[in-house]
CSV table of C-alpha atoms in Angstrom, one decimal:
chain,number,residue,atom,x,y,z
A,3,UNK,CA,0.0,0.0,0.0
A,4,UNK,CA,1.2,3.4,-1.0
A,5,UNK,CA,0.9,6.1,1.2
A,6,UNK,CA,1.7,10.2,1.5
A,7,UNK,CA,1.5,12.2,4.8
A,8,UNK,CA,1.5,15.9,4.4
A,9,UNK,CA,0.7,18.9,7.1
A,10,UNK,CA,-2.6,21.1,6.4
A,11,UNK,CA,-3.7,24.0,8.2
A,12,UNK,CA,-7.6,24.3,8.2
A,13,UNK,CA,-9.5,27.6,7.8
A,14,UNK,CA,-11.7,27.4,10.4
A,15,UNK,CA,-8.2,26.6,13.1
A,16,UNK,CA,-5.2,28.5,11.0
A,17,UNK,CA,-2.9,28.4,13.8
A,18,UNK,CA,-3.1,24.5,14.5
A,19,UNK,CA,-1.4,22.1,11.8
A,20,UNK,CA,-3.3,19.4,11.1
A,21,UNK,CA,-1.8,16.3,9.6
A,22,UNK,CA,-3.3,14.2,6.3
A,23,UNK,CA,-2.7,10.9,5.2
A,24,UNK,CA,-3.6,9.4,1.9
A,25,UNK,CA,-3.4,5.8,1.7
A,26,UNK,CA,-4.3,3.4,-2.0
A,27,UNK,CA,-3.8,-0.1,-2.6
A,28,UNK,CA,-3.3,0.1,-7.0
A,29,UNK,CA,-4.4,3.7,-7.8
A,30,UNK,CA,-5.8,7.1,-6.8
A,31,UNK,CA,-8.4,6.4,-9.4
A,32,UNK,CA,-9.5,2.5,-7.7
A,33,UNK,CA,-10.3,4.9,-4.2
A,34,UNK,CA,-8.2,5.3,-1.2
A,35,UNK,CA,-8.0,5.7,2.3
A,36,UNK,CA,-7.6,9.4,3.9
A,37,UNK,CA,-6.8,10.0,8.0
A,38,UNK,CA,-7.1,13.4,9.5
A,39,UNK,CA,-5.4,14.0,12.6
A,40,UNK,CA,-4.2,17.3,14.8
A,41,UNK,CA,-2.1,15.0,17.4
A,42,UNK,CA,-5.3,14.7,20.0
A,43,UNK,CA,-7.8,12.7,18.2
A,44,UNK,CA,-8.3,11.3,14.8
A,45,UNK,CA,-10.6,10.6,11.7
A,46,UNK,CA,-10.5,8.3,8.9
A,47,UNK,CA,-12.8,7.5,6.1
A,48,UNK,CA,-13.1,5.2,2.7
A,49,UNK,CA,-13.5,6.9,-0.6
A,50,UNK,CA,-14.8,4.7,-3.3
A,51,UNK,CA,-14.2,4.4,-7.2
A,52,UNK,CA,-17.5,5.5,-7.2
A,53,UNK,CA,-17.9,8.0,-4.8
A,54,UNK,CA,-15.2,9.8,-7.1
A,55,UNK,CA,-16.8,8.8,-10.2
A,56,UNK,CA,-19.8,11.0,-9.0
A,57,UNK,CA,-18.0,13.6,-7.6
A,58,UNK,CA,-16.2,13.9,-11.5
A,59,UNK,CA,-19.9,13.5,-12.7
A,60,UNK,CA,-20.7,16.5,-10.2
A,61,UNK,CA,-18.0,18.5,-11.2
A,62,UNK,CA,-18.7,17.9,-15.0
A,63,UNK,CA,-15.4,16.8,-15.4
A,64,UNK,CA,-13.5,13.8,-17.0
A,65,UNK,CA,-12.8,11.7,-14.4
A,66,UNK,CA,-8.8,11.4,-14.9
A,67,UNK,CA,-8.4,15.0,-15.3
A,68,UNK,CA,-10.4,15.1,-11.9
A,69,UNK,CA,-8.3,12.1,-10.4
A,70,UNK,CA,-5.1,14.5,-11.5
A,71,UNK,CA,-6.7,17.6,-9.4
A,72,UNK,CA,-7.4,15.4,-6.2
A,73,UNK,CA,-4.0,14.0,-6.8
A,74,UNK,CA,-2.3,17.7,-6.6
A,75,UNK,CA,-4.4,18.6,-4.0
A,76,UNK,CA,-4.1,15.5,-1.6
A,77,UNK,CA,-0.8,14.3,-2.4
A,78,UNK,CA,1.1,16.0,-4.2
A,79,UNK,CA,0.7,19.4,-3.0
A,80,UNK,CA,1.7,21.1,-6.1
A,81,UNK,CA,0.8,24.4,-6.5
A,82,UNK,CA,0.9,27.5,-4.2
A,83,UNK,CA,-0.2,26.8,-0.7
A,84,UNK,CA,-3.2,28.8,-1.0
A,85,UNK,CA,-4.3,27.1,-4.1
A,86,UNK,CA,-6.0,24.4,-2.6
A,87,UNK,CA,-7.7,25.3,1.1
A,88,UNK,CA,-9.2,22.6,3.4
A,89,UNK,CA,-11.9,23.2,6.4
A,90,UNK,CA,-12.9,20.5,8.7
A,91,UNK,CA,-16.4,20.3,10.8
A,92,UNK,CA,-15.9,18.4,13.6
A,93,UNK,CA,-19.1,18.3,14.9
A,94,UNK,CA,-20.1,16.3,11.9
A,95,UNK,CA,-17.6,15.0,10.9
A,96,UNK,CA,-17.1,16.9,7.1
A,97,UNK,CA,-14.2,16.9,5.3
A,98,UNK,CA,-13.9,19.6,2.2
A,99,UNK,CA,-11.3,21.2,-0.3
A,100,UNK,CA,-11.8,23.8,-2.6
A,101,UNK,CA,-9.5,25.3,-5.2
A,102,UNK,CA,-8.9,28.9,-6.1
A,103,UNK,CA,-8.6,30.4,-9.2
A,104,UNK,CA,-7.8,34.6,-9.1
A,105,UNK,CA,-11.1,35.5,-7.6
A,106,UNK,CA,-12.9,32.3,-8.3
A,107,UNK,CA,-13.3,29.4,-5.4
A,108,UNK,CA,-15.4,26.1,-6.1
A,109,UNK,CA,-15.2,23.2,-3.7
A,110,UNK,CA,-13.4,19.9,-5.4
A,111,UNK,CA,-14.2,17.2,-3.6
A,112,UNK,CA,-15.7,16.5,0.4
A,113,UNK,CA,-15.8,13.4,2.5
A,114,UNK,CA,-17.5,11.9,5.9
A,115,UNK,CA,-14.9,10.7,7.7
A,116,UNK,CA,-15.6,8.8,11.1
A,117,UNK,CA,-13.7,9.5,14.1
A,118,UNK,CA,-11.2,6.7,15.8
A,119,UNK,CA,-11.6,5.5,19.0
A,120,UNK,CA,-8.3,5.2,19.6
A,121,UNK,CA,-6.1,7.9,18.2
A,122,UNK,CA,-3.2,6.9,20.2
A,123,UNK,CA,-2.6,4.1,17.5
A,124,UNK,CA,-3.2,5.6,14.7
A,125,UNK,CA,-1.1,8.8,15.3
A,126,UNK,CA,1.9,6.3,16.6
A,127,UNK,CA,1.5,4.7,13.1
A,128,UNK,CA,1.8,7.6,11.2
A,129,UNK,CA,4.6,8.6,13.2
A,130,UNK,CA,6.5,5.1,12.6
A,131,UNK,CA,5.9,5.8,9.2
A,132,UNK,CA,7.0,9.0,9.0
A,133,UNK,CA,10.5,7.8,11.1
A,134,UNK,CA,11.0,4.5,8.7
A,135,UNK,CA,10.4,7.0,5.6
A,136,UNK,CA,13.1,9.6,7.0
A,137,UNK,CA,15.3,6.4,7.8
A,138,UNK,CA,14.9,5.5,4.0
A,139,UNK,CA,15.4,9.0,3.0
A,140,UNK,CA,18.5,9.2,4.5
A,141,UNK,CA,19.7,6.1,3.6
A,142,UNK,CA,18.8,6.7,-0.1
A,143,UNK,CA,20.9,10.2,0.8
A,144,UNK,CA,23.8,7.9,1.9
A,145,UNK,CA,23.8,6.3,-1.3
A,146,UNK,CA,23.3,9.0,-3.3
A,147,UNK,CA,25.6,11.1,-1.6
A,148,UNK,CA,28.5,8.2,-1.6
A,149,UNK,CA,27.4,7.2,-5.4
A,150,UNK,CA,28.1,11.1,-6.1
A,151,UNK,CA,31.5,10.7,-4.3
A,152,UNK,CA,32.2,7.7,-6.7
A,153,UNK,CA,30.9,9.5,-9.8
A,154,UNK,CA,33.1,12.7,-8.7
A,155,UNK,CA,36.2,10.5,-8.4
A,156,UNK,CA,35.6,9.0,-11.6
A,157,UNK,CA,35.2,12.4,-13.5
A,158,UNK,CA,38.2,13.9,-12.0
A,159,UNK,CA,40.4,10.7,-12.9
A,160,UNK,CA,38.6,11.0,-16.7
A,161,UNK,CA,39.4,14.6,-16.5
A,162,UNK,CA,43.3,13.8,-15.8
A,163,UNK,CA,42.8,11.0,-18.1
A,164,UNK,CA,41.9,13.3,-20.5
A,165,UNK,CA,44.4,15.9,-20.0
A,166,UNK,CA,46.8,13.4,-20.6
A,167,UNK,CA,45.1,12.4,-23.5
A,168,UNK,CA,44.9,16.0,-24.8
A,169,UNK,CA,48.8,16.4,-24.1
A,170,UNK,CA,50.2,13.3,-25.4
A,171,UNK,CA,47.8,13.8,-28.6
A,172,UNK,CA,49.5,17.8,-28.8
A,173,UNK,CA,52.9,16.0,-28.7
A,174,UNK,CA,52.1,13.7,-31.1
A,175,UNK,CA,50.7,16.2,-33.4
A,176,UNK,CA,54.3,18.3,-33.1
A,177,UNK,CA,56.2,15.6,-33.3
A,178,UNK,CA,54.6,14.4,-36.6
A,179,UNK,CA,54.4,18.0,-37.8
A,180,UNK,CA,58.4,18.3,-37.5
A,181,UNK,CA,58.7,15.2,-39.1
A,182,UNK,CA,56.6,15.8,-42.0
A,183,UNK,CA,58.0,19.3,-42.3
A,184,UNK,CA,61.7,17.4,-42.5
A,185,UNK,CA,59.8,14.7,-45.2
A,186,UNK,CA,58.4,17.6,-47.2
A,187,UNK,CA,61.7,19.6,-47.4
A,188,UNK,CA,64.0,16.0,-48.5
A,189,UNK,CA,61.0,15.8,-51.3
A,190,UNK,CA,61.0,19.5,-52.2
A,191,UNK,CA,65.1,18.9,-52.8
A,192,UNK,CA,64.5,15.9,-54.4
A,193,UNK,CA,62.1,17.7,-56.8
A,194,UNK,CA,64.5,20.3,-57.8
A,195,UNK,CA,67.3,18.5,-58.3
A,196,UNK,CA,65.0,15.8,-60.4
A,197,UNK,CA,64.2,19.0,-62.2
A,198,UNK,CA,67.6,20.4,-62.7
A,199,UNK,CA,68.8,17.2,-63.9
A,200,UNK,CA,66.2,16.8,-66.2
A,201,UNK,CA,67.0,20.5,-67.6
A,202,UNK,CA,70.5,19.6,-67.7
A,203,UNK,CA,69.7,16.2,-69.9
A,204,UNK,CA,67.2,18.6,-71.9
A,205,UNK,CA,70.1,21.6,-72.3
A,206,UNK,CA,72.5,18.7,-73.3
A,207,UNK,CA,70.0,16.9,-75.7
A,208,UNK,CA,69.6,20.2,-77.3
A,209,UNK,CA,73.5,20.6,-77.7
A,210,UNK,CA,74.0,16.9,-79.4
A,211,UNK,CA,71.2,17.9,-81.8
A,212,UNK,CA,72.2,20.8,-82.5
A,213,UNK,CA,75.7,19.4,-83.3
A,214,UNK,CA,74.3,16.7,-85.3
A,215,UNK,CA,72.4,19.2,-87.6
A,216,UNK,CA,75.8,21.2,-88.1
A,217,UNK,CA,77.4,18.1,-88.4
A,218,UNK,CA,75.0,16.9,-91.1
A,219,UNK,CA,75.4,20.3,-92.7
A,220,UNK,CA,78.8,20.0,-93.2
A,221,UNK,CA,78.5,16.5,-94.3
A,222,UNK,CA,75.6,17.5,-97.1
A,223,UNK,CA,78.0,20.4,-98.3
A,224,UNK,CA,81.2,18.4,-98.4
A,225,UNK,CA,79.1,15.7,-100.6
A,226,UNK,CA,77.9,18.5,-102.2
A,227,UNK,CA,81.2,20.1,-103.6
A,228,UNK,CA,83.4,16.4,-104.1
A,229,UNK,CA,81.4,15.6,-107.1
A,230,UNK,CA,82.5,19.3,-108.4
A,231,UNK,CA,86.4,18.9,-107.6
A,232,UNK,CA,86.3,15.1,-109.4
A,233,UNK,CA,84.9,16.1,-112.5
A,234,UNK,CA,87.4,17.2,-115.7
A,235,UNK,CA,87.5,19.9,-117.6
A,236,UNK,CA,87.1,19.9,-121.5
A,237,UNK,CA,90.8,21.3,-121.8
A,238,UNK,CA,92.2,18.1,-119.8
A,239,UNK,CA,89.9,15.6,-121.6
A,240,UNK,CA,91.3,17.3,-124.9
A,241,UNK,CA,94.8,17.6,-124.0
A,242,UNK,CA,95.0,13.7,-122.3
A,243,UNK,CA,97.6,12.0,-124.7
A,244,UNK,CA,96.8,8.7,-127.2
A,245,UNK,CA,98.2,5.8,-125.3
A,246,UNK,CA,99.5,4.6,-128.9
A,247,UNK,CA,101.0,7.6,-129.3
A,248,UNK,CA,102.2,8.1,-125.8
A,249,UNK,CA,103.6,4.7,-125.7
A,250,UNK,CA,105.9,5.0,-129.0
A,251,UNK,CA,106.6,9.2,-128.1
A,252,UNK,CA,107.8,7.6,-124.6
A,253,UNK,CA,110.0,5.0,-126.3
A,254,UNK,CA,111.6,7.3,-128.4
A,255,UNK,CA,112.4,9.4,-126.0
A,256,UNK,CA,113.8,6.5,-123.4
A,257,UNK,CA,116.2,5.9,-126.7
A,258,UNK,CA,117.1,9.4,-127.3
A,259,UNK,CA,118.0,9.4,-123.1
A,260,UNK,CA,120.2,6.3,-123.3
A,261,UNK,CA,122.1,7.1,-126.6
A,262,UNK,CA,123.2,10.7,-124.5
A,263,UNK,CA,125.9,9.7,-121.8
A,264,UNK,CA,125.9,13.5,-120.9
A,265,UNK,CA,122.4,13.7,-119.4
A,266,UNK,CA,122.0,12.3,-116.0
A,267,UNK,CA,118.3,10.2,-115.8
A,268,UNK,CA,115.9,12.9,-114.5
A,269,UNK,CA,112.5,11.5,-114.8
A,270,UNK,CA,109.7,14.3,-115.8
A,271,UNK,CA,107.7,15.7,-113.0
A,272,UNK,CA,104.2,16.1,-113.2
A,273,UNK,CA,102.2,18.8,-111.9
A,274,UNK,CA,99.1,18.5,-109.8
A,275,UNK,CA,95.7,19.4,-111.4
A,276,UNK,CA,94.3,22.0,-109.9
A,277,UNK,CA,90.8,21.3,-108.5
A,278,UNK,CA,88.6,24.4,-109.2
A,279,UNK,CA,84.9,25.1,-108.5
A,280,UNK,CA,82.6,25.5,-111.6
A,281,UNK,CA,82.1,29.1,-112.0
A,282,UNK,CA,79.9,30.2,-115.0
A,283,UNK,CA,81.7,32.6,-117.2
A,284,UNK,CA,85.0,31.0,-116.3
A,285,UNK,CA,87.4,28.3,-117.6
A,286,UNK,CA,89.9,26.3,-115.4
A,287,UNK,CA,93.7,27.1,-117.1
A,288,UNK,CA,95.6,23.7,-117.0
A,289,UNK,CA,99.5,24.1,-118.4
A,290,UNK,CA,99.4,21.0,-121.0
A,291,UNK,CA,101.4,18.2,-119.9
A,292,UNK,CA,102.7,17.8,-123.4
A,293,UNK,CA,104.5,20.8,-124.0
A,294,UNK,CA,106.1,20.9,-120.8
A,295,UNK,CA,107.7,17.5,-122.0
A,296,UNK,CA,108.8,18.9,-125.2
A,297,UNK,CA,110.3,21.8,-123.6
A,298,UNK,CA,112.6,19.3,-121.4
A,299,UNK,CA,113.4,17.4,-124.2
A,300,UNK,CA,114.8,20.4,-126.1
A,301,UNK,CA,116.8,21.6,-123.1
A,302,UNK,CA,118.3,17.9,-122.8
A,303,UNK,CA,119.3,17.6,-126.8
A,304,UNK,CA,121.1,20.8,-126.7
C-alpha cells in the first residue's frame, strides 16, 4: 500500500497544523483511504471508485483529469499553498477542499470521515511511518551522496585521463608536424634536383642535336662540292695524250735518253691538277702536260 503524509492548516483553526494521510492499494483512481489527525484525536474515512466517479460527474469533469486535481491537492501538494484550502467540521464530521482560481473558489471534492476510537494508535503509526520514511530517505541520501562521491572521483580521474590524453595527442601532433615538415623539405630537394637534372639532360639533348644538324650540314656540303672537284675539264679531256701515241713518243724518247751519256736520268715531273669550283663565265687554265715535255726534251738535246 502506497501512502503520503503531508501537514494542512484548516481555515476554520489557521494556527493549529493538522496532519493528512492518503493511503491506496493500485491507484488514486480505484479509491483510497484518507486519516485526518491534529495529534489529539483522529478521523478516517473510505473513498470509493465510485464515490469519485460521481463527484467527476458533479463537477462535469473527465474523471482522470479530476483524479489528476485530487491528486495535486491530496498528495502532491503542487501548487501554491493557497491554491488548494481545506476546512474540517468536527461536529459532523465533514471533510472539504476547494480550489482557487484569481477571484474564483469552487469546492473539489468532500468526504464523511468517522472518528477513531483510539487515536493513540493511529497517530503512533503515522509517526513510525513518518520515522522509517526519513530512515529510507536518508539512507537513499547515503547512497546517493557516496554514489556522487564515486561518480566525482571517476570524472576527475577522466578529467586527468583526458588531459593526458589532450597532451600526449598535442605532442604527437608536433612531433609528426616536425617530421613531416623534415619529409616535405628532403621531397622538395629531391624535386628540384629531379628538375635540374632533367634541364641539364634537356640543355645537353639540345646541344648533341644541334651538333648533329651542323654536323650533317657540313657533311651535305662536303658531298655537295666532291662531285665538283672530281669532275674534268674539257681542256684536260682534250689535251690527255693517245696511249699509242704516248707509248711510242715515250720509247723514243727513253732511246734518245740512253744514246746521250751527258744527261743524268731525271724523270719528268708532273704537276698537280688543280681542283677548281665550276664558276659560270670562267674556264679552269691547266698548263698542257705535253708541251712541258717537249720543252725538257729540247733543253736535254742541246
Amino acid at each position: 500500500m502506497e501512502r503520503k503524509i503531508s501537514r494542512i492548516h484548516l481555515t476554520s483553526e489557521p494556527n493549529i497544523a493538522h496532519f493528512l494521510q492518503v493511503s491506496w492499494e493500485k491507484t488514486l483512481e480505484s479509491g483510497f483511504v484518507i486519516t485526518l489527525t491534529d495529534g489529539h484525536s483522529a478521523w478516517t474515512g473510505t473513498v470509493s471508485e465510485s464515490e469519485i466517479s460521481q463527484e467527476a460527474d458533479d463537477m462535469a469533469m473527465e474523471k482522470g483529469k479530476y483524479v489528476d486535481e485530487l491528486r495535486k491537492a491530496l498528495v502532491s501538494g503542487a501548487g501554491p499553498a493557497d491554491v488548494y484550502t481545506f476546512n474540517f467540521s468536527k461536529e459532523s464530521c465533514y471533510f472539504f477542499f476547494e480550489k482557487n482560481l484569481k477571484d474564483v473558489s469552487f469546492r473539489l471534492g468532500s468526504f464523511n470521515l468517522e472518528k477513531v476510537e483510539n487515536p493513540a494508535e493511529v497517530i503512533r503509526e503515522l509517526i513510525c511511518y513518518c520515522l522509517d520514511t526519513i530512515a529510507e530517505n536518508e539512507a537513499k541520501n547515503e547512497h546517493l551522496q557516496k554514489e556522487n562521491e564515486r561518480l566525482l572521483r571517476d570524472w576527475n580521474d577522466v578529467q586527468g585521463r583526458f588531459e593526458k590524453c589532450v597532451n600526449a595527442k598535442e605532442a604527437l601532433e608536433t612531433d609528426l608536424y616536425k617530421r613531416f615538415i623534415l619529409v616535405l623539405n628532403e621531397k622538395k630537394t629531391k624535386i628540384r634536383s629531379l628538375h635540374n637534372k632533367l634541364l641539364n639532360t634537356a640543355q645537353e639533348q639540345e646541344k648533341d642535336i644541334k651538333q648533329e644538324g651542323e654536323t650533317t650540314i657540313c657533311s651535305e656540303m662536303t658531298a655537295d662540292r666532291d662531285p665538283v672537284y672530281d669532275e674534268s675539264t674539257d681542256e684536260e679531256s682534250e689535251n690527255q695524250p693517245d696511249p699509242s701515241g704516248s707509248a711510242s713518243a715515250a720509247v723514243s724518247k727513253d732511246d734518245s735518253i740512253i744514246s746521250s751519256l751527258d744527261v743524268t736520268d731525271i724523270a719528268p715531273s708532273r704537276k698537280r691538277r688543280q681542283r677548281m669550283q665550276k664558276n659560270l663565265g670562267t674556264e679552269p687554265k691547266m698548263a698542257p702536260q705535253e708541251h712541258q715535255l717537249q720543252e725538257k726534251e729540247k733543253k736535254l738535246e742541246n
